[in-house]
XYZ file of C-alpha atoms in Angstrom:
779
model
C -12.631 32.907 -24.670
C -15.212 34.621 -22.475
C -18.008 32.399 -21.222
C -21.610 33.497 -20.988
C -23.037 32.617 -17.600
C -26.343 31.419 -16.252
C -27.010 31.485 -12.499
C -28.415 28.106 -11.413
C -31.201 28.001 -8.810
C -30.069 27.328 -5.215
C -31.581 24.213 -3.647
C -29.138 22.615 -1.232
C -26.459 23.367 1.353
C -23.113 21.617 1.745
C -21.481 20.216 4.867
C -17.704 20.389 4.519
C -15.691 18.890 7.367
C -12.127 17.743 7.925
C -8.723 19.141 7.111
C -8.640 20.448 3.542
C -6.032 21.540 1.046
C -5.666 25.291 0.892
C -5.979 28.246 3.228
C -8.901 28.173 5.639
C -9.939 31.749 4.859
C -9.280 31.838 1.109
C -9.739 29.705 -1.966
C -9.247 25.962 -1.921
C -10.010 23.101 -4.245
C -13.438 21.501 -4.119
C -14.675 18.391 -5.872
C -18.208 18.733 -7.174
C -20.299 15.689 -7.959
C -23.305 16.141 -10.251
C -26.175 14.041 -11.519
C -25.188 12.824 -14.968
C -28.565 13.574 -16.531
C -29.075 16.998 -14.940
C -27.292 19.186 -17.535
C -29.569 22.042 -18.632
C -30.248 21.995 -22.366
C -28.901 25.540 -22.710
C -25.354 24.195 -22.406
C -23.799 22.267 -25.306
C -21.484 20.264 -23.055
C -21.075 19.357 -19.413
C -17.879 21.421 -19.298
C -19.791 24.545 -20.331
C -22.339 23.881 -17.607
C -19.624 23.305 -14.993
C -17.748 26.494 -15.869
C -20.952 28.518 -15.819
C -21.914 27.166 -12.411
C -18.481 27.910 -10.912
C -18.305 31.434 -12.254
C -21.854 32.211 -11.184
C -21.281 30.851 -7.684
C -18.079 32.906 -7.500
C -19.900 36.175 -8.065
C -21.070 36.723 -11.588
C -20.054 36.928 -15.208
C -17.074 38.254 -17.067
C -13.984 36.656 -18.477
C -11.887 33.960 -16.819
C -8.114 33.572 -17.188
C -6.904 31.348 -19.998
C -7.714 27.723 -19.272
C -10.949 28.439 -17.433
C -11.903 27.684 -13.827
C -11.968 23.893 -14.023
C -9.092 21.709 -12.793
C -10.465 18.328 -13.862
C -13.725 17.023 -15.267
C -14.916 13.485 -14.468
C -17.220 11.285 -16.508
C -16.500 7.585 -15.835
C -15.888 6.747 -12.173
C -18.162 9.663 -11.313
C -19.693 12.713 -12.981
C -18.516 16.161 -12.001
C -15.481 18.387 -11.785
C -12.945 20.026 -9.487
C -12.217 23.734 -9.219
C -10.640 26.356 -6.947
C -13.153 28.580 -5.184
C -13.948 30.227 -1.886
C -15.935 28.434 0.834
C -18.866 30.789 0.201
C -18.816 29.979 -3.513
C -18.712 26.264 -2.668
C -21.728 26.680 -0.399
C -23.579 28.487 -3.172
C -22.591 25.867 -5.719
C -23.861 23.126 -3.433
C -27.325 24.499 -4.056
C -27.029 24.464 -7.824
C -29.359 22.429 -9.976
C -28.085 18.867 -10.370
C -25.264 19.131 -7.805
C -25.309 16.125 -5.470
C -22.220 16.875 -3.364
C -19.378 19.361 -2.867
C -16.280 17.899 -1.184
C -13.276 19.830 0.139
C -10.048 18.383 -1.229
C -7.681 16.486 1.091
C -3.977 15.889 0.543
C -2.954 12.236 0.817
C 0.430 10.691 1.498
C 2.177 7.637 0.161
C 1.687 5.071 2.615
C 10.162 -9.264 -4.445
C 12.681 -12.016 -4.426
C 11.132 -13.806 -1.466
C 7.436 -12.940 -1.271
C 6.208 -15.127 -4.197
C 7.904 -18.188 -2.674
C 6.722 -17.225 0.827
C 3.173 -17.128 -0.572
C 3.615 -20.535 -2.221
C 3.691 -19.168 -5.774
C 6.368 -21.199 -7.550
C 7.122 -20.488 -11.189
C 8.518 -23.910 -12.089
C 6.486 -25.970 -12.065
C 3.892 -23.194 -11.901
C 1.583 -23.127 -8.904
C -2.114 -23.632 -9.610
C -2.972 -19.959 -9.248
C -0.325 -19.025 -11.840
C -1.130 -21.857 -14.225
C -4.911 -21.432 -14.081
C -4.664 -17.674 -14.637
C -1.888 -17.831 -17.261
C 0.186 -15.675 -14.890
C -2.447 -12.895 -15.145
C -2.073 -12.461 -18.899
C -4.367 -9.868 -20.535
C -5.528 -8.399 -17.217
C -4.636 -4.722 -16.704
C -3.607 -3.432 -13.264
C -3.787 0.319 -12.709
C -1.189 1.628 -10.262
C -2.140 5.061 -8.908
C 1.116 6.324 -7.440
C 4.255 8.353 -8.281
C 4.606 7.132 -11.869
C 6.868 4.445 -13.286
C 10.357 3.836 -14.684
C 9.493 2.354 -18.115
C 12.965 1.096 -19.021
C 13.287 -1.201 -16.001
C 13.768 -4.906 -16.729
C 10.701 -5.695 -14.622
C 8.529 -4.051 -17.284
C 9.914 -5.652 -20.436
C 7.369 -7.226 -22.780
C 9.328 -10.139 -24.204
C 7.061 -13.156 -24.704
C 3.820 -11.274 -24.124
C 0.983 -11.325 -26.626
C -0.657 -8.271 -28.173
C -2.144 -5.552 -26.005
C -5.697 -6.634 -25.093
C -8.037 -5.215 -27.759
C -10.423 -3.827 -25.140
C -7.694 -1.543 -23.788
C -8.572 2.108 -24.454
C -5.799 3.905 -22.585
C -3.023 6.199 -23.765
C 0.700 6.544 -23.211
C 1.397 10.167 -22.355
C 4.889 11.497 -23.034
C 7.000 14.210 -21.493
C 10.439 14.828 -19.990
C 12.214 11.507 -19.416
C 9.235 9.648 -20.891
C 9.514 9.895 -24.676
C 6.882 8.594 -27.110
C 7.209 4.839 -27.381
C 7.993 4.337 -23.696
C 5.022 2.002 -23.335
C 5.003 -1.539 -24.676
C 2.947 -4.723 -24.413
C 3.702 -4.873 -20.665
C 3.338 -1.217 -19.717
C 0.264 -0.547 -21.835
C -0.603 2.903 -20.543
C 0.796 5.847 -18.600
C -0.743 9.153 -17.591
C 0.013 11.940 -15.122
C -2.323 14.268 -13.236
C -0.904 17.416 -11.659
C -3.575 20.080 -12.148
C -4.972 19.667 -8.625
C -1.503 19.774 -7.090
C -0.539 22.887 -9.041
C -3.860 24.629 -8.409
C -3.081 24.526 -4.684
C 0.725 24.628 -4.583
C 1.564 26.679 -7.663
C 3.392 25.590 -10.771
C 5.718 22.688 -10.063
C 9.473 23.177 -9.943
C 10.493 21.313 -13.068
C 14.108 21.121 -11.942
C 12.954 18.847 -9.078
C 9.915 17.190 -10.668
C 9.015 16.036 -14.154
C 5.772 16.779 -15.933
C 5.370 13.272 -17.270
C 4.543 9.751 -16.034
C 8.229 9.212 -15.153
C 8.851 8.140 -11.576
C 11.548 10.268 -9.962
C 10.576 9.147 -6.442
C 10.754 5.328 -6.645
C 7.550 4.452 -4.823
C 5.433 3.889 -7.951
C 8.037 1.761 -9.708
C 8.406 -0.352 -6.572
C 4.675 -0.959 -6.088
C 4.049 -1.620 -9.797
C 6.700 -4.337 -9.913
C 5.306 -5.997 -6.764
C 1.922 -6.259 -8.451
C 3.025 -7.394 -11.889
C 6.791 -7.272 -12.442
C 8.351 -9.779 -14.853
C 10.829 -12.443 -13.724
C 14.261 -10.820 -13.345
C 17.534 -12.560 -12.429
C 19.802 -11.713 -10.765
C 18.114 -9.267 -8.424
C 19.334 -7.812 -5.131
C 19.758 -4.585 -3.188
C 23.396 -3.778 -2.423
C 24.039 -7.517 -2.177
C 21.034 -8.297 0.037
C 18.083 -10.593 -0.849
C 19.748 -12.137 -3.912
C 17.491 -14.197 -6.141
C 14.810 -14.020 -8.837
C 12.504 -11.023 -8.557
C 8.918 -11.167 -9.800
C 5.550 -9.646 -9.152
C 2.400 -11.495 -8.187
C 0.991 -11.492 -11.737
C 4.076 -11.562 -13.993
C 2.175 -11.499 -17.294
C -0.488 -8.974 -16.297
C -0.341 -5.626 -18.053
C 0.337 -2.386 -16.187
C -1.056 1.118 -16.511
C 0.643 3.837 -14.461
C -1.316 6.864 -13.238
C 0.973 9.427 -11.622
C -0.825 11.525 -8.996
C 1.753 11.996 -6.232
C 4.214 14.867 -6.241
C 6.606 16.580 -3.848
C 3.648 18.300 -2.168
C 1.592 15.121 -1.776
C -1.230 13.352 -3.568
C -4.260 15.589 -4.112
C -7.822 14.271 -4.124
C -8.788 15.994 -7.368
C -5.862 14.342 -9.181
C -6.589 10.943 -7.576
C -10.195 11.166 -8.757
C -9.000 12.073 -12.239
C -6.864 8.927 -12.211
C -9.810 6.778 -11.095
C -11.945 8.343 -13.808
C -9.328 7.669 -16.483
C -8.692 4.119 -15.257
C -12.382 3.236 -15.553
C -12.579 4.769 -19.020
C -9.346 3.056 -20.100
C -10.644 -0.404 -19.205
C -8.473 -1.570 -16.315
C -9.370 -4.670 -14.287
C -7.715 -3.866 -10.944
C -6.775 -0.594 -9.244
C -3.841 -0.627 -6.810
C -3.749 2.417 -4.529
C -0.920 2.720 -1.998
C -2.017 6.160 -0.833
C -3.781 7.107 2.392
C -4.651 9.965 4.673
C -7.709 11.495 6.246
C -10.586 9.310 7.419
C -13.853 11.166 6.906
C -17.441 10.076 6.256
C -17.680 8.171 2.993
C -19.707 10.916 1.306
C -16.808 13.350 1.907
C -14.068 10.848 1.000
C -12.906 11.331 -2.583
C -11.047 8.008 -2.627
C -14.133 6.150 -1.382
C -16.246 7.864 -4.048
C -13.797 7.105 -6.854
C -13.407 3.532 -5.674
C -17.172 3.035 -5.622
C -17.404 4.105 -9.257
C -14.620 1.703 -10.160
C -16.206 -1.153 -8.197
C -19.534 -0.530 -9.890
C -17.698 -0.935 -13.211
C -16.454 -4.373 -12.095
C -12.950 -3.239 -11.099
C -11.275 -4.611 -7.975
C -9.839 -1.805 -5.825
C -7.032 -2.723 -3.437
C -5.794 -0.032 -1.044
C -3.165 0.256 1.669
C -4.388 0.332 5.261
C -1.904 3.039 6.248
C 1.257 3.136 8.346
C -0.246 4.619 11.513
C 0.191 1.498 13.652
C 0.493 0.127 16.213
C -2.143 2.465 17.663
C -5.817 1.506 17.352
C -8.312 3.260 15.071
C -5.450 4.154 12.720
C -6.659 2.269 9.629
C -7.470 4.292 6.500
C -9.175 3.521 3.170
C -11.966 1.791 5.089
C -14.900 1.814 2.649
C -16.313 -1.729 2.398
C -16.119 -1.777 -1.416
C -12.305 -1.559 -1.192
C -9.946 -4.322 -0.073
C -7.951 -2.759 2.765
C -4.524 -4.360 3.177
C -2.273 -4.337 6.235
C 1.354 -5.463 6.330
C 3.134 -8.525 7.692
C 6.652 -9.914 7.645
C 8.164 -12.809 5.723
C 10.572 -15.515 6.843
C 13.538 -13.388 5.750
C 15.610 -11.006 7.868
C 18.651 -8.747 7.534
C 20.375 -8.854 10.944
C 22.753 -6.063 11.862
C 23.364 -6.432 15.581
C 25.016 -4.006 17.985
C 27.796 -5.458 20.125
C 28.486 -3.348 23.202
C 31.710 -3.006 25.125
C 30.084 -4.626 28.161
C 29.474 -7.826 26.194
C 25.773 -7.320 25.458
C 24.502 -7.934 21.919
C 21.396 -6.019 20.815
C 19.364 -7.284 17.869
C 19.078 -4.895 14.938
C 18.339 -4.832 11.207
C 19.849 -3.025 8.232
C 20.514 -3.310 4.500
C 23.496 -0.988 4.481
C 25.770 -2.065 1.656
C 28.844 0.151 1.739
C 32.184 -0.117 3.531
C 31.613 -1.627 6.966
C 33.139 -0.616 10.274
C 36.699 -1.686 10.984
C 36.786 -5.316 12.051
C 37.615 -5.831 15.726
C 37.447 -2.141 16.585
C 35.061 -0.839 19.258
C 33.819 2.687 18.569
C 32.765 5.210 21.167
C 28.965 5.555 21.435
C 27.331 8.972 21.872
C 23.727 10.004 22.520
C 22.782 13.663 22.509
C 19.414 13.223 24.221
C 20.591 15.133 27.287
C 21.654 18.057 25.086
C 18.452 18.767 23.155
C 15.455 17.071 21.607
C 16.577 18.027 18.104
C 19.963 16.397 18.718
C 18.386 13.261 20.203
C 16.373 12.815 16.986
C 19.315 13.871 14.786
C 17.599 16.746 13.044
C 19.491 18.703 10.419
C 22.183 20.906 11.983
C 21.608 19.552 15.501
C 24.838 17.577 15.995
C 28.141 18.927 17.256
C 30.642 17.635 14.707
C 33.507 17.707 17.181
C 31.508 15.581 19.621
C 30.442 12.907 17.130
C 33.312 12.657 14.626
C 34.525 9.073 14.267
C 31.935 7.744 16.731
C 28.664 5.805 16.516
C 25.707 8.104 17.189
C 22.463 6.885 18.744
C 19.400 8.633 17.253
C 15.814 8.414 18.450
C 13.099 7.742 15.881
C 10.666 10.502 15.094
C 10.174 13.867 13.309
C 12.458 13.358 10.284
C 12.810 10.226 8.188
C 15.076 7.355 9.157
C 17.234 7.862 6.060
C 17.462 11.613 6.728
C 18.829 10.923 10.224
C 21.578 8.817 8.683
C 22.410 11.632 6.287
C 22.668 14.129 9.168
C 24.959 11.795 11.118
C 27.064 11.067 8.034
C 27.570 14.753 7.226
C 28.587 15.376 10.850
C 31.515 12.996 10.343
C 30.338 10.108 12.516
C 31.448 6.548 11.801
C 27.999 4.979 12.183
C 24.492 5.270 13.595
C 22.103 3.231 15.720
C 18.466 4.184 15.213
C 16.575 3.447 18.437
C 12.827 2.991 18.742
C 10.808 4.785 21.371
C 7.992 3.329 23.451
C 5.332 4.033 20.802
C 7.312 2.258 18.063
C 7.786 -0.791 20.289
C 9.862 -3.598 18.847
C 8.968 -3.032 15.191
C 12.048 -2.766 12.974
C 12.491 -1.687 9.357
C 15.688 -2.359 7.396
C 16.900 0.730 5.519
C 19.582 1.391 2.887
C 21.445 3.944 4.984
C 24.258 6.101 3.586
C 26.615 5.090 6.419
C 27.031 1.971 8.558
C 23.794 1.983 10.539
C 21.220 -0.313 12.094
C 17.824 -0.074 13.804
C 17.012 -1.521 17.231
C 13.751 -1.929 19.143
C 12.487 0.044 22.132
C 13.880 -2.343 24.777
C 17.304 -2.448 23.141
C 17.238 1.313 22.702
C 16.610 1.790 26.407
C 19.508 -0.533 27.282
C 21.730 1.391 24.891
C 20.848 4.794 26.376
C 21.389 3.541 29.911
C 24.747 2.041 28.956
C 25.872 5.369 27.488
C 24.520 7.295 30.497
C 26.553 5.093 32.861
C 29.825 5.714 31.044
C 32.664 7.915 32.268
C 35.519 9.715 30.493
C 37.830 7.038 31.874
C 35.543 4.237 30.699
C 33.493 5.422 27.702
C 30.629 3.432 26.215
C 31.785 1.524 23.150
C 30.312 -0.737 20.527
C 30.208 -1.811 16.907
C 27.690 -2.990 14.322
C 27.873 -6.524 12.907
C 26.220 -6.846 9.466
C 25.150 -10.465 8.874
C 23.613 -10.268 5.387
C 20.434 -12.163 4.460
C 18.866 -14.847 6.669
C 16.093 -17.127 5.384
C 13.729 -19.477 7.190
C 13.168 -17.059 10.070
C 10.660 -18.008 12.793
C 8.058 -16.899 13.658
C 6.639 -15.578 10.390
C 4.542 -13.846 9.451
C 4.155 -11.293 12.212
C 2.018 -8.157 11.951
C 4.336 -5.237 11.174
C 4.422 -2.635 13.942
C 3.649 0.202 11.537
C 0.643 -1.543 9.974
C -2.503 0.469 10.751
C -5.040 -1.134 13.087
C -8.777 -1.293 13.481
C -11.477 -0.932 14.448
C -13.000 0.818 11.458
C -13.455 4.449 12.553
C -16.270 5.085 10.056
C -18.351 1.907 10.169
C -17.320 -0.554 12.889
C -19.851 -2.992 11.384
C -17.235 -3.811 8.734
C -13.946 -5.166 10.059
C -10.833 -3.354 8.809
C -8.153 -4.039 7.762
C -9.566 -6.849 5.645
C -6.355 -8.889 5.672
C -2.571 -8.546 5.639
C 0.096 -9.391 3.051
C 3.897 -9.137 2.886
C 4.899 -5.527 3.495
C 8.060 -5.598 5.611
C 11.456 -5.361 3.877
C 10.189 -6.062 0.356
C 12.600 -6.108 -2.584
C 11.197 -4.670 -5.834
C 12.147 -2.554 -8.856
C 13.769 0.850 -8.413
C 14.433 3.742 -10.841
C 17.972 4.199 -12.097
C 18.061 7.894 -11.220
C 17.141 7.623 -7.516
C 19.437 6.528 -4.687
C 18.206 3.626 -2.530
C 18.006 5.825 0.598
C 15.584 8.108 -1.243
C 17.435 11.284 -0.255
C 19.169 13.769 -2.591
C 22.641 13.166 -1.175
C 22.573 9.436 -1.968
C 24.521 9.005 -5.208
C 24.432 5.190 -5.111
C 22.407 3.393 -7.752
C 20.640 0.038 -7.577
C 18.207 -1.752 -9.878
C 16.133 -3.013 -6.940
C 15.418 -1.594 -3.520
C 14.080 -2.880 -0.207
C 11.185 -0.879 1.260
C 8.565 -1.418 3.950
C 5.004 -0.232 4.367
C 1.402 -1.129 3.730
C 2.218 0.471 0.366
C 4.182 -2.713 -0.359
C 1.466 -5.026 1.013
C -1.296 -3.520 -1.117
C 0.159 -4.407 -4.564
C 0.673 -8.006 -3.439
C -3.107 -8.256 -3.083
C -3.675 -6.234 -6.272
C -1.628 -8.739 -8.253
C -3.359 -11.686 -6.594
C -6.747 -10.140 -7.389
C -5.712 -9.983 -11.044
C -4.785 -13.678 -10.981
C -8.141 -14.569 -9.422
C -10.014 -12.472 -11.950
C -8.117 -14.095 -14.812
C -8.929 -17.563 -13.478
C -12.544 -16.661 -12.571
C -13.628 -13.955 -15.036
C -17.260 -13.950 -13.868
C -16.429 -13.189 -10.228
C -17.351 -9.729 -8.969
C -14.925 -7.523 -7.002
C -16.739 -8.546 -3.803
C -16.442 -12.248 -4.662
C -12.699 -11.859 -5.240
C -12.271 -10.075 -1.915
C -14.345 -12.761 -0.203
C -12.132 -15.503 -1.637
C -9.021 -13.734 -0.344
C -10.497 -13.111 3.113
C -12.225 -16.428 3.868
C -9.126 -18.446 2.958
C -6.633 -16.284 4.891
C -4.718 -17.862 7.758
C -3.941 -16.632 11.274
C -1.214 -19.086 12.351
C 2.492 -18.536 11.755
C 5.241 -20.972 10.724
C 5.745 -21.895 14.395
C 2.084 -23.000 14.497
C 1.038 -20.261 16.889
C -1.330 -17.364 16.346
C 0.451 -14.568 14.532
C 2.263 -12.100 16.766
C 2.224 -8.320 16.896
C 5.750 -7.172 16.064
C 5.443 -4.062 18.225
C 4.774 -6.002 21.454
C 5.787 -9.597 20.764
C 2.340 -10.631 21.988
C -0.443 -12.423 20.131
C -2.077 -10.213 17.496
C -5.851 -9.938 17.072
C -8.439 -9.268 14.385
C -7.978 -5.491 14.547
C -4.323 -6.116 13.665
C -4.673 -8.652 10.835
C -8.369 -8.666 9.874
C -9.324 -12.029 8.433
C -5.652 -13.081 8.476
C -2.691 -13.348 6.123
C -3.473 -13.825 2.436
C -3.136 -17.398 1.098
C -3.179 -17.354 -2.733
C -3.374 -21.124 -3.239
C -6.513 -21.525 -1.120
C -8.084 -18.356 -2.543
C -8.202 -19.975 -5.977
C -10.761 -22.473 -4.691
C -12.625 -20.915 -1.734
C -15.717 -23.127 -1.974
C -18.174 -20.365 -1.083
C -18.085 -16.597 -1.556
C -19.970 -13.705 0.024
C -21.056 -11.593 -2.958
C -22.187 -7.977 -2.806
C -23.995 -5.979 -5.507
C -23.846 -2.160 -5.752
C -27.449 -1.951 -4.515
C -26.372 -3.724 -1.311
C -23.923 -0.927 -0.587
C -26.779 1.553 -0.949
C -28.694 -0.276 1.786
C -25.552 -0.342 3.911
C -25.121 3.421 3.583
C -28.771 4.000 4.413
C -28.346 1.939 7.561
C -25.415 4.131 8.599
C -28.117 6.817 8.873
C -26.763 8.675 5.877
C -29.240 11.002 4.248
C -30.426 10.242 0.755
C -28.301 13.174 -0.398
C -25.235 11.620 1.275
C -25.915 8.284 -0.409
C -26.358 9.908 -3.808
C -23.012 11.695 -3.392
C -21.306 8.276 -3.306
C -23.425 6.087 -5.558
C -24.721 8.420 -8.311
C -28.214 7.097 -7.717
C -31.264 8.194 -5.827
C -31.938 6.040 -2.779
C -35.127 5.363 -0.897
C -33.704 4.508 2.508
C -37.030 3.685 4.126
C -37.056 0.112 2.884
C -33.400 -0.474 3.724
C -33.804 0.696 7.300
C -36.871 -1.467 7.810
C -34.993 -4.479 6.476
C -32.123 -4.502 8.957
C -28.955 -2.740 10.047
C -25.531 -1.887 8.620
C -24.091 -5.162 9.928
C -26.274 -7.024 7.435
C -24.070 -6.013 4.524
C -23.056 -9.372 3.041
C -19.473 -8.970 4.251
C -17.082 -11.910 4.856
C -16.625 -10.851 8.495
C -19.102 -10.191 11.303
C -18.585 -7.324 13.732
C -20.887 -6.151 16.544
C -20.477 -3.347 19.076
C -22.594 -3.297 22.229
C -22.960 -0.600 24.860
C -22.382 -2.420 28.147
C -24.631 -0.287 30.336
C -25.056 -2.402 33.438
C -25.647 -6.066 34.142
C -29.141 -5.984 32.627
C -28.089 -4.429 29.324
C -29.532 -6.144 26.247
C -26.585 -7.193 24.135
C -27.755 -9.297 21.253
C -27.892 -8.905 17.510
C -28.106 -10.943 14.340
C -26.390 -11.025 10.975
C -28.007 -12.171 7.733
C -25.590 -13.578 5.193
C -25.829 -15.211 1.769
C -23.132 -17.445 0.295
C -22.677 -18.512 -3.316
C -21.381 -21.969 -4.190
C -18.280 -21.696 -6.388
C -16.799 -25.050 -5.392
C -18.308 -27.000 -8.265
C -21.577 -28.957 -8.265
C -23.290 -30.560 -5.319
C -21.908 -29.969 -1.865
C -23.023 -29.863 1.753
C -21.517 -27.507 4.315
C -21.887 -27.502 8.090
C -21.311 -24.565 10.393
C -18.504 -24.727 12.948
C -18.589 -21.915 15.499
C -15.792 -20.720 17.745
C -17.695 -18.220 19.847
C -15.969 -15.135 21.269
C -15.312 -15.439 24.991
C -18.435 -14.634 27.010
C -20.705 -14.836 23.962
C -23.287 -17.253 22.658
C -23.381 -17.692 18.886
C -25.933 -19.752 16.955
C -26.262 -20.260 13.210
C -29.582 -21.074 11.535
C -29.628 -23.176 9.505
C -26.365 -24.801 10.500
C -26.217 -26.918 7.346
C -26.278 -25.735 3.733
C -26.926 -28.211 0.907
C -26.099 -26.913 -2.573
C -27.402 -28.670 -5.658
C -25.402 -26.786 -8.271
C -22.570 -24.367 -8.853
C -23.646 -20.744 -8.529
C -26.523 -21.501 -6.156
C -27.055 -19.027 -3.316
C -28.212 -19.943 0.186
C -28.790 -17.686 3.178
C -28.347 -18.108 6.905
C -28.605 -16.043 10.081
C -26.020 -15.709 12.826
C -27.359 -14.772 16.268
C -24.859 -13.275 18.725
C -25.553 -12.637 22.384
C -22.931 -11.206 24.717
C -22.952 -11.611 28.477
C -22.654 -8.455 30.550
C -19.388 -7.936 32.394
C -19.571 -7.207 36.091
C -17.168 -4.265 36.093
C -15.987 -2.005 33.295
C -14.326 1.362 33.712
C -16.323 4.237 32.170
C -15.265 4.727 28.563
C -13.329 1.455 28.424
C -13.896 -1.321 25.908
C -13.345 -5.051 25.703
C -12.848 -6.871 22.402
C -13.472 -10.587 21.958
C -13.077 -12.522 18.717
C -14.107 -15.890 17.344
C -14.912 -17.379 13.963
C -17.593 -19.007 11.852
C -16.350 -21.730 9.518
C -18.406 -23.406 6.825
C -16.839 -26.773 5.971
C -17.677 -29.420 3.400
C -14.643 -31.553 4.269
C -12.578 -30.033 1.459
C -13.093 -26.295 1.881
C -12.988 -24.237 5.054
C -14.734 -20.881 4.573
C -13.751 -18.811 7.609
C -15.271 -15.518 8.748
C -14.048 -13.642 11.830
C -16.628 -12.783 14.498
C -15.762 -9.669 16.515
C -17.683 -8.477 19.567
C -16.809 -5.161 21.219
C -18.271 -4.195 24.596
C -18.143 -0.446 25.116
C -18.763 1.023 28.568
C -20.510 4.414 28.437
C -18.668 7.527 29.553
C -20.170 8.669 32.851
C-alpha cells in the first residue's frame, strides 16, 4: 500500500563513525533510536511514523516496494527501528522530531564434561549453588547466537515442571524446525535475518535455513554450556568421556538466531534483545563481538542497557583478540564481560622428531592414527611462498607433500581449513605451528587428518630442524596421540586468545570483568555438522570440543541464572558483583595464574577480577549495587553530551549535577581503576573513589579493610571499618590513591601496577582489584 508522508522538522545532526555494514558511498543499514513518547498524533502507530520519516528523509513521497522501508521495529529493549538508507538520508533523519540517535550498523562475529566439576559444581550430592537454586529451575536464559538443535539430548525436558507462566515468547518454525520443536526445556526460539538480508541480499537457502535451526554448531554448543541437561555418556571422538551438563541444568532456554554465513548484524541483534525483553527472559548470553566504538554508537551496548534496565543479566564474551592489549570488546559496564581460561584437562598429541626431540602439542583428532613405529618425512613450504607456509587452498604441491607430515603456520585461514587443504593434497598428517604473536597458546581441534598444534618455540625448533635436513638425511617425525589427561597443573591459565584490557572506551572500568573456562570445552553439537566445522567433514558426533571466549561467556550466563534463582531480589549489578568479588587469582599450584601465551604471570588486564568461583559467589557477604541512574551519571562523567546519553538510556539527562558530584571512576563498580599522566617528577597523581556496599551476608556483621597497595602507590580507605546492623543495609567509603612519580619513562610508554582492596568479616572476603596506570605523554 502507498504511504502518505509528512516531512518532520530538522533539529539535530548525527555523528556516524566506525566501520559500517554496506558500501561507503551508497545505502547502508542504520539503527534509529526515538523517544517513546514523541510520536506525532497524526500517525496511528509508531510504524507509520517511522516509515514516513524514512521516506521523507530519503527524498519525498510516493510508493515503496512491498514490505515497506523498515527492517525491524523495536519497542522493549529500546524504541526505534532499522532501515536501509543513504548517509545523507540518515543525516536528515537525525534531525527529525523525536529522534535521539542514528547509528550505522556494524557486522559482528562469533567470538562440558569437566567444567562443572572443575568449578566445584557436583550434582550428587548437589553443591550449594545447585541445591539453593533448584538447578536454575524456572529461570529463562536467552542465547543470542546461531540458533539451536532442538532434538539434542541436552535439551530434553524430562522431569521439568510446566513452562513458567510469566513466559511470553514464541516458538517459530521453519525448515528443519517444525512446529512442536520447543518443549519445557527449550521454551522459545526465534530467528532474525532481515538486517542480514537487507545488506547481503536474500540468503542462499541451500546453505542456510530460514528458521531457528542451528546449521553452524556454535549456538547449540553455547546453549548447552549455559543450561544443558545431564547427558551420559558424552565425548568427542572418544575424548573427554564423562557426564555432560550445563551450569544451570534445569534452567529454561530461549534461542534467538542472529548469526548467518555473512556475520551477525547489529539490526538483527537489537531485534533479538528487543524480543528477549518482551518475552520475559532472565539472562541474556551473547557470544558475539566486534567493533569497539563509543557506547552511544554501539548497538550491543544500547540493547544490553535496555535489558539491564528491565532486570536482565547480560553476559558477553570478551573477544578472541588476545594476547594483545586493548583487544577486549563488549566493554559497557552494565554487561559482564567474560574472558577465557583453561581447566585441569588436556589432550596431548606430541611430535617426536627423528633427532630424538619431543615437542608438546594438543589435538582431539579421532580417526585412524599414523602407523606405529614409522617416522614420516616432514616438509615445510615456508621458503616456497607465504600461501604455502600457511597452507592456503591450492597452495601445496601434491607431489611434494604426498605421504608426508606438513608443517603449517597459523594465520589467514582457519585451523580446520588448513587441515582440509593438507588432507586433500594427500599428506599423511599436519603440524600446526604458532607464530610469535600466538605465543604458546594451544587449541585442540577435531582435524580431518592426523594433526596436532604446537607453540611458537616448538614451531621454531621444528622449522629449523627441517631447514637443516638434507636429501641424504631428511627431517622425520611422527605424532603421538595420548588421549585425555586430567589433573593437569597449573590450571587455570589465561587462554592466549582471550582478549585483554585495558578498556578502550572507559579505562575507569576494568575489563574483562573475570574469566571462566573457555579452552577445549566439550558441549552439545548438531547432528548435521561435522566436528571440524568445514563442509568436507562427513563425520558426526553428538558433542564437540571448542575453544573461545564464546565458550567462557555461557558458563557465566548459567551461573548468573543460578544466582538469580537463589537470590531473586538481586539486581544484575549485584549478581555481577558477587561473581567478581569472589573470583580467585591463584591456580592449582598455588601461584598467581599464568598467561598461556608467555608462560609468565598474568595480570588484571588478562583476567580482570580473577577466575569465577561459583561456590563463593553464592554468599559474597557484600555487593556493589548499581541502579540505571548511576550509569547515567557515569556517562555524563565520560563527557558525553546529553544527546549521547539519551541515545543509550532513553531518558533525558541533566549532566551538570553528575559532573559536579565526581568523575567516571565513581561508578559503584566492583573494581577500581585509575590512569595518571606522569608528566615529570612533580606531577600530581592522586584520585579518590567513592563506593557503597550492601550487606547480603545476613544480619549484623563488621568488616575491616585490608589493602594491598599497587607498587609505588599509597592507598587509604576511610572509614576502614564498616559495621552493619541488618541485612540489606548500605554503607559507603572512600578510597584515596596516590601514585609516586617515576624518575624515567619513555615518551608514550605506560606502567601498570595492581593491588587489591579486601573487606573481611572473618567469614567473607570481598575483593576488588585496584589498578593504577602511569602514562607518559607523547613528546
